[in-house]
Coordinates of C-alpha atoms and ligand atoms in Angstrom, one line a residue:
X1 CA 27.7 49.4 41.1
X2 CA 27.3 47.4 38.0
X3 CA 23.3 47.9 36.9
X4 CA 20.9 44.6 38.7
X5 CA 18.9 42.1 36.9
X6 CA 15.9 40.8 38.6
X7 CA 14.0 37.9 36.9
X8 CA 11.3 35.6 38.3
X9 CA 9.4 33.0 37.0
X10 CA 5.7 32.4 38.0
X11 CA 4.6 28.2 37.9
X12 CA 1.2 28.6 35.9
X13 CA -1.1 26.5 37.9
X14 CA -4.3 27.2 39.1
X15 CA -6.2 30.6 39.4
X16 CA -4.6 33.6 41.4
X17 CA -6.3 33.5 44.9
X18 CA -5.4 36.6 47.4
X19 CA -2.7 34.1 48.9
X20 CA -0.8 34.6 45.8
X21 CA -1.0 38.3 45.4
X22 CA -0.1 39.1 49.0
X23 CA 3.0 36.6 49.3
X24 CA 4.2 36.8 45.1
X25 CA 2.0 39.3 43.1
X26 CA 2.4 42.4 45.0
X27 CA 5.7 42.6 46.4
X28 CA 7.4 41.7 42.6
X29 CA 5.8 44.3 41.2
X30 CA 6.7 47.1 43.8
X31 CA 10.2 45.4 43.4
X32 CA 9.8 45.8 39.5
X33 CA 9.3 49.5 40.5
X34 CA 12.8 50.5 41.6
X35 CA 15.0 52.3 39.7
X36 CA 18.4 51.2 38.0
X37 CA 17.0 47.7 37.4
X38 CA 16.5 45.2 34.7
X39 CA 13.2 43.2 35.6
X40 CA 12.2 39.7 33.9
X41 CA 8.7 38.6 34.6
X42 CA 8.0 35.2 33.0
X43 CA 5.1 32.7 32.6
X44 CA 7.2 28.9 33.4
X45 CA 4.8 27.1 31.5
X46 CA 7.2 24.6 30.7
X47 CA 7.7 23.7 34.5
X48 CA 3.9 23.8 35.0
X49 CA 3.9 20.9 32.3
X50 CA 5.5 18.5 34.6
X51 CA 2.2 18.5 36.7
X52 CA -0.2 19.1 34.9
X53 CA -0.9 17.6 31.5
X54 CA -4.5 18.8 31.1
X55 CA -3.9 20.8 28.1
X56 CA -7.2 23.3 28.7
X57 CA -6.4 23.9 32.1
X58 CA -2.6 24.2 31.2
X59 CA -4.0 27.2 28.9
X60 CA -6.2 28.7 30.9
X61 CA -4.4 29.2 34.1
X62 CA -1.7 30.8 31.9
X63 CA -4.1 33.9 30.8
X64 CA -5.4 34.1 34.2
X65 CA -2.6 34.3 35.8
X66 CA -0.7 36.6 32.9
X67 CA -4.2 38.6 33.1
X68 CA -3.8 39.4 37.2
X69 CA -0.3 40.3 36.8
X70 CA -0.8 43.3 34.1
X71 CA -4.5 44.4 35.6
X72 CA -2.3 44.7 39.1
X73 CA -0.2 46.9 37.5
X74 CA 2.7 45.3 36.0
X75 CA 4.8 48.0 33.6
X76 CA 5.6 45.6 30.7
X77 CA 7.6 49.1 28.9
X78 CA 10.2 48.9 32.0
X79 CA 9.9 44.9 32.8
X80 CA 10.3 42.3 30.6
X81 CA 7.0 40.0 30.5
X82 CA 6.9 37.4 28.3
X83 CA 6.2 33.2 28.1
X84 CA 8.9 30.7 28.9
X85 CA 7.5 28.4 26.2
X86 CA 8.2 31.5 23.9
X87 CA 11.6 31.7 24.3
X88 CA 12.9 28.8 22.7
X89 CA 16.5 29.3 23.2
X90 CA 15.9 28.4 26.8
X91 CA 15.0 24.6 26.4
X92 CA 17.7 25.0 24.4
X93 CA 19.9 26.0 26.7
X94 CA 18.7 23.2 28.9
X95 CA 20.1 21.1 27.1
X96 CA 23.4 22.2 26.8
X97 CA 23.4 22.3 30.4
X98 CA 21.7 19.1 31.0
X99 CA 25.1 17.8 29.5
X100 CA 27.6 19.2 31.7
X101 CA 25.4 18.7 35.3
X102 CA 26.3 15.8 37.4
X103 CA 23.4 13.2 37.4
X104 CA 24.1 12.9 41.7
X105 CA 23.2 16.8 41.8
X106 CA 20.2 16.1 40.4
X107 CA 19.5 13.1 42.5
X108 CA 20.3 15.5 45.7
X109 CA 16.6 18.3 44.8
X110 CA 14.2 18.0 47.7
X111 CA 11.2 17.4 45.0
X112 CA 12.7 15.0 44.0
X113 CA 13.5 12.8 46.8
X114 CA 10.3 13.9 48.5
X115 CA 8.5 12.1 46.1
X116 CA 10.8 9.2 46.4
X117 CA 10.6 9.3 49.9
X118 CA 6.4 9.1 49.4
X119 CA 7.0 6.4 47.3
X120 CA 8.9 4.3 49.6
X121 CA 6.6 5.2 52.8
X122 CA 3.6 4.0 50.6
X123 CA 5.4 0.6 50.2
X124 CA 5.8 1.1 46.3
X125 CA 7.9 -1.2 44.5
X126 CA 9.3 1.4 42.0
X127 CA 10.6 4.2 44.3
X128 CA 10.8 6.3 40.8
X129 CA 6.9 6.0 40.5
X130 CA 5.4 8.8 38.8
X131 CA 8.3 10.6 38.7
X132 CA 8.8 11.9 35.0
X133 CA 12.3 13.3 33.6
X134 CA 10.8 16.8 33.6
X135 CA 10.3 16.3 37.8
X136 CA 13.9 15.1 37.8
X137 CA 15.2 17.5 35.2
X138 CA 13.3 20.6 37.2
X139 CA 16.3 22.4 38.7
X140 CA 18.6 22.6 35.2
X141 CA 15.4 24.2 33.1
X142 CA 15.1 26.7 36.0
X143 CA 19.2 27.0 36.0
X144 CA 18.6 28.0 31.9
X145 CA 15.7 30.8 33.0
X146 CA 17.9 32.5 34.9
X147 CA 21.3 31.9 33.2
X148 CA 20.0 32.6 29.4
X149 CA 19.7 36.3 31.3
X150 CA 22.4 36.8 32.9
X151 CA 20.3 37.5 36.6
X152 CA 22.2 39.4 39.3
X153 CA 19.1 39.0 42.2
X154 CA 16.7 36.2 41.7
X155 CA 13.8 36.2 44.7
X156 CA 12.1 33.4 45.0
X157 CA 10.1 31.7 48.4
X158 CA 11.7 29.2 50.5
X159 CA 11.2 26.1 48.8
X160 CA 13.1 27.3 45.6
X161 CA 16.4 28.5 47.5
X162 CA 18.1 24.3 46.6
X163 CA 17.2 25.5 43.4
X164 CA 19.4 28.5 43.4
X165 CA 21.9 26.7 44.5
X166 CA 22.2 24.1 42.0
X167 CA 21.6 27.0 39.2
X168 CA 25.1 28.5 41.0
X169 CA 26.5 25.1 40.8
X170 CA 25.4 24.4 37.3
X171 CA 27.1 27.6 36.4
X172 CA 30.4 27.6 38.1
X173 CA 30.9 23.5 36.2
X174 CA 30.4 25.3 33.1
X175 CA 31.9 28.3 33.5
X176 CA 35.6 26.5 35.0
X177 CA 35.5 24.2 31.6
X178 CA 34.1 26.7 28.8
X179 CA 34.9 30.0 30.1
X180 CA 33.2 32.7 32.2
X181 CA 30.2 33.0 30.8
X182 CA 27.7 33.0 33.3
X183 CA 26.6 35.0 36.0
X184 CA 26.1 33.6 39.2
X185 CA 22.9 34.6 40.8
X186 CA 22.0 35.4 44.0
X187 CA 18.9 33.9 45.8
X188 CA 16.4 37.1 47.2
X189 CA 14.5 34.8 49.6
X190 CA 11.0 36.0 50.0
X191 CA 10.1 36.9 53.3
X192 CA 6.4 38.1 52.8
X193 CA 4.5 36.1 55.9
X194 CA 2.2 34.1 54.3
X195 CA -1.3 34.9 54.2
X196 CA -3.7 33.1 56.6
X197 CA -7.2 31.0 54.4
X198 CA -10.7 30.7 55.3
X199 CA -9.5 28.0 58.4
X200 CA -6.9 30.0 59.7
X201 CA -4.1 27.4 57.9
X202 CA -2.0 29.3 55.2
X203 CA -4.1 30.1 51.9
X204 CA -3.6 27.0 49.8
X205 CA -5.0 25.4 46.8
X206 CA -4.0 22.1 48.3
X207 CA -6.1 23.3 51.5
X208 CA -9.4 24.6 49.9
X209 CA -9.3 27.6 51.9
X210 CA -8.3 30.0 49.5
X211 CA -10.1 33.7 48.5
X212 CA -10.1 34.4 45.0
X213 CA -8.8 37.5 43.6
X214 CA -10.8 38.3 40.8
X215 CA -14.3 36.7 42.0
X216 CA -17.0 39.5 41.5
X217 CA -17.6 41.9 44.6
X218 CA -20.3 39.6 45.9
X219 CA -18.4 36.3 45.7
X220 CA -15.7 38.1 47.6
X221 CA -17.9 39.1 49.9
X222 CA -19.3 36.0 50.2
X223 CA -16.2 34.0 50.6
X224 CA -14.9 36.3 53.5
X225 CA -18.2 36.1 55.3
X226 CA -17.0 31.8 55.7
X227 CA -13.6 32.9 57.2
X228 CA -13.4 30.9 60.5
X229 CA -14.2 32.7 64.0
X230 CA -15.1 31.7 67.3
X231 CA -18.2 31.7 68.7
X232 CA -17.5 35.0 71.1
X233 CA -21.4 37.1 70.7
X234 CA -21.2 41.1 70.4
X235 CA -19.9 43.4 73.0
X236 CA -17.0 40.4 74.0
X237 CA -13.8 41.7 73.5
X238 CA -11.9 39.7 71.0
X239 CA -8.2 38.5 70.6
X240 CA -6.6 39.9 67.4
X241 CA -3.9 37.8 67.5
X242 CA -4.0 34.7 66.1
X243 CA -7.3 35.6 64.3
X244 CA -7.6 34.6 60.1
X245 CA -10.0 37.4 60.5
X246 CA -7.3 40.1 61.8
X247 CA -4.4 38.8 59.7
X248 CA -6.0 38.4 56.3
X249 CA -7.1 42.6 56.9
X250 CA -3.4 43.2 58.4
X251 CA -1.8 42.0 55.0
X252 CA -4.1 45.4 53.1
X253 CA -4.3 47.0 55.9
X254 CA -2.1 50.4 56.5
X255 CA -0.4 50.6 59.8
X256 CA -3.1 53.3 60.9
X257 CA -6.1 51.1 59.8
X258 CA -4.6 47.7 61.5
X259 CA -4.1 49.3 64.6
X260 CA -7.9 50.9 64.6
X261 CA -9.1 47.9 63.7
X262 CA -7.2 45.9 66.8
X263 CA -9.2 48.3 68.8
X264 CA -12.7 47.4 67.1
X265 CA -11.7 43.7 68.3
X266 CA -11.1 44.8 71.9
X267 CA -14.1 46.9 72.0
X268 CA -16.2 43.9 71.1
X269 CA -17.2 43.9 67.4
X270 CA -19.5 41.3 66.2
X271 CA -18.0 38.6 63.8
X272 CA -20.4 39.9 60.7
X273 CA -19.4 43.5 61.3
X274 CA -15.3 42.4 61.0
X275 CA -16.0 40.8 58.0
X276 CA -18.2 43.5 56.6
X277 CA -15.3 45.7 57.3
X278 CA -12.7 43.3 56.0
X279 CA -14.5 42.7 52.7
X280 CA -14.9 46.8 52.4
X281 CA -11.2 47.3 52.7
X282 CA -10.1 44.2 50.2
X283 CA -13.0 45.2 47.6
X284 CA -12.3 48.9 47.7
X285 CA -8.5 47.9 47.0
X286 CA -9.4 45.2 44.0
X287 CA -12.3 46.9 42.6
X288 CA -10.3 48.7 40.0
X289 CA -7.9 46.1 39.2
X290 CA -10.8 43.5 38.5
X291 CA -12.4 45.9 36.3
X292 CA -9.1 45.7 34.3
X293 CA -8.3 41.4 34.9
X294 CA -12.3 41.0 33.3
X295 CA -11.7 43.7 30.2
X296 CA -8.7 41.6 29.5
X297 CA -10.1 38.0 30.1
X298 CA -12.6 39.3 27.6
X299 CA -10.3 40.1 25.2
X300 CA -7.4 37.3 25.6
X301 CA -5.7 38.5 21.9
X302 CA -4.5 41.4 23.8
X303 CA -2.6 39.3 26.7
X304 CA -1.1 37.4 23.7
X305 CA 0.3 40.3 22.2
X306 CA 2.0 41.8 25.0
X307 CA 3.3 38.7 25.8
X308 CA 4.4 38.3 22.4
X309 CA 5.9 41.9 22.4
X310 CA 7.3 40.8 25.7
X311 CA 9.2 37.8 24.3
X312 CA 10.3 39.2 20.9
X313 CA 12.5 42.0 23.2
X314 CA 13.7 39.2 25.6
X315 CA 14.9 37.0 22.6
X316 CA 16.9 40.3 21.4
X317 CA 18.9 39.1 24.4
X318 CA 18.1 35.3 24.4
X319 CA 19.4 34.6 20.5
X320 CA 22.6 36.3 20.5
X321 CA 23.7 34.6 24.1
X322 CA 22.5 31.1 23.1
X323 CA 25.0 31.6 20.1
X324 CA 28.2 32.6 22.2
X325 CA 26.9 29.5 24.4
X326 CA 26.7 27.0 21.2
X327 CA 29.6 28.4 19.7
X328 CA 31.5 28.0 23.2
X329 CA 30.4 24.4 23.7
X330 CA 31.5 23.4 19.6
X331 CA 27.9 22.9 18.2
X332 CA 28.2 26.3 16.2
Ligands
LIG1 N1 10.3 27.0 40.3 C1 9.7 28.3 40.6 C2 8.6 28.2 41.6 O1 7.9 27.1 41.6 C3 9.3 29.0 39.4 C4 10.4 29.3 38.4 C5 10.7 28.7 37.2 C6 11.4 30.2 38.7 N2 11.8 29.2 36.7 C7 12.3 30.2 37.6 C8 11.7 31.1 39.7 C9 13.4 31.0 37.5 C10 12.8 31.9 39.6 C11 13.7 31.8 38.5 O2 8.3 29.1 42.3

């Protein structure tokens, strides 16, 4: 079997909430874990551009989020961990791809007829409004992440598996004029369930109902005591299914504790004592971790330079490929 290359990118936007680590955080870096792999982690700052042009909050969700991956335990000597915006031979790339990808391919990406289709529903003369070549462009910069790389596996949730497909497409036009020289990917579609929020909706920053994963112990605490429950008093047995409560402590639970704690829910536990018991397990699993996220939030020169060391190893790979590519397409 020829050796795998895993790579991922992570959208920088907004600050890691336990929705994040559950459904993205935790399962890449146990997949980062296995043996006879090549990982690539990356920061896609450049796609988080497209939506948010605050440049403050562009730069702080970037530590945060870089921050959460390595105090959770990322091995940046195995994996590759490095910035998007660091490589530049990827927008590069983007370009020279950007030439050779049908303009109706494009025009077929969900996002981008969602927002179309927003725009017409709202009555809008310009169906294109707010739409920014970057939106529309989305799917050939991710196509260049994975391509510059050569990825074998790519996992990624639901809503990126068009992209895949289009990165696959993108290759196979260029490959059948210039020569093979891409690999086609495969999509790994995520199947981690998604973590129920506060109001029993799945944890979203769109939804306010998200936990934080680095808040101290007390906001934690404090922020599971407001996940929503029913008004059933002490002593009442409760249904674990269906409960935020039950599912939110399933997702760090081991098989062992879920099931004892399904019987605390039968025998009648009172709301606050759930919780309490909730909070202890998630806490006692973060504690150390958030010890680590705040020593390196302190220190934000140290993220840099991994990242930095990160990026200087992937652009042993980047430079050398972008050159077969230019030299392939006649601009070298
Ligand atoms: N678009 C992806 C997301 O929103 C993030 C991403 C950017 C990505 N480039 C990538 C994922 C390359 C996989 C491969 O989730």
């Amino acid at each position: 079997m020829t050796r795998q290359t895993w790579l991922t990118g992570i959208t920088t936007s907004g600050t890691p909430h336990l929705g994040n680590y559950v459904g993205a955080i935790r399962p890449a870096i146990e997949a980062s874990r296995v043996e006879g792999r090549d990982g690539y982690y990356f920061l896609a700052d450049y796609h988080a551009l497209i939506k948010n042009q605050d440049p403050e909050r562009l730069r702080r969700s970037r530590t945060e989020i870089a921050a959460a991956w390595l105090a959770l335990g990322l091995d940046t000597d195995r994996a590759m961990f490095y910035r998007q915006s660091d490589i530049p031979e990827i927008p590069e790339l983007a370009w020279i791809l950007t030439c050779s990808t049908a303009k109706g391919l494009m025009n077929r990406a969900h996002a981008y007829k969602g927002v179309v289709q927003a725009n017409v529903e709202d009555g809008s003369a310009e169906p294109d409004r707010g739409i920014s070549m970057g939106l529309f462009s989305y799917p050939i910069l991710m196509s260049a992440d994975i391509l510059m790389f050569g990825a074998t596996h790519v996992p990624v949730g639901r809503d990126q598996v068009q992209h895949l497909e289009m990165a696959r497409d993108i290759a196979q036009r260029f490959n059948h004029h210039y020569g093979e020289h891409f690999v086609l990917p495969e999509v790994v579609v995520d199947e981690a369930p998604l973590l129920a929020g506060l109001d029993g909706r799945k944890m979203s920053k769109s939804y306010e109902n998200t936990i934080p994963l680095f808040a101290t112990s007390k906001q934690l605490r404090k922020s599971i005591m407001k996940i929503i429950t029913n008004s059933l008093e002490p002593g009442v047995p409760k249904d674990p299914e269906g409960s935020a409560l039950f599912e939110i402590h399933r997702s760090f639970a081991s098989e062992a504790q879920s099931a004892d704690f399904r019987q605390a829910f039968r025998d009648g536990i009172a709301w606050g004592d759930a919780k309490q018991r909730l909070f202890e397990l998630v806490d006692g699993q973060l504690a150390e971790p958030r010890e680590r996220y705040a020593a390196l939030m302190a220190n934000p020169g140290e993220i840099d330079a991994v990242l930095a060391s990160g990026a200087e190893r992937a652009r042993e790979a980047s430079r050398p490929f972008l050159a077969r590519i230019r030299e392939a397409v006649g601009v070298a």
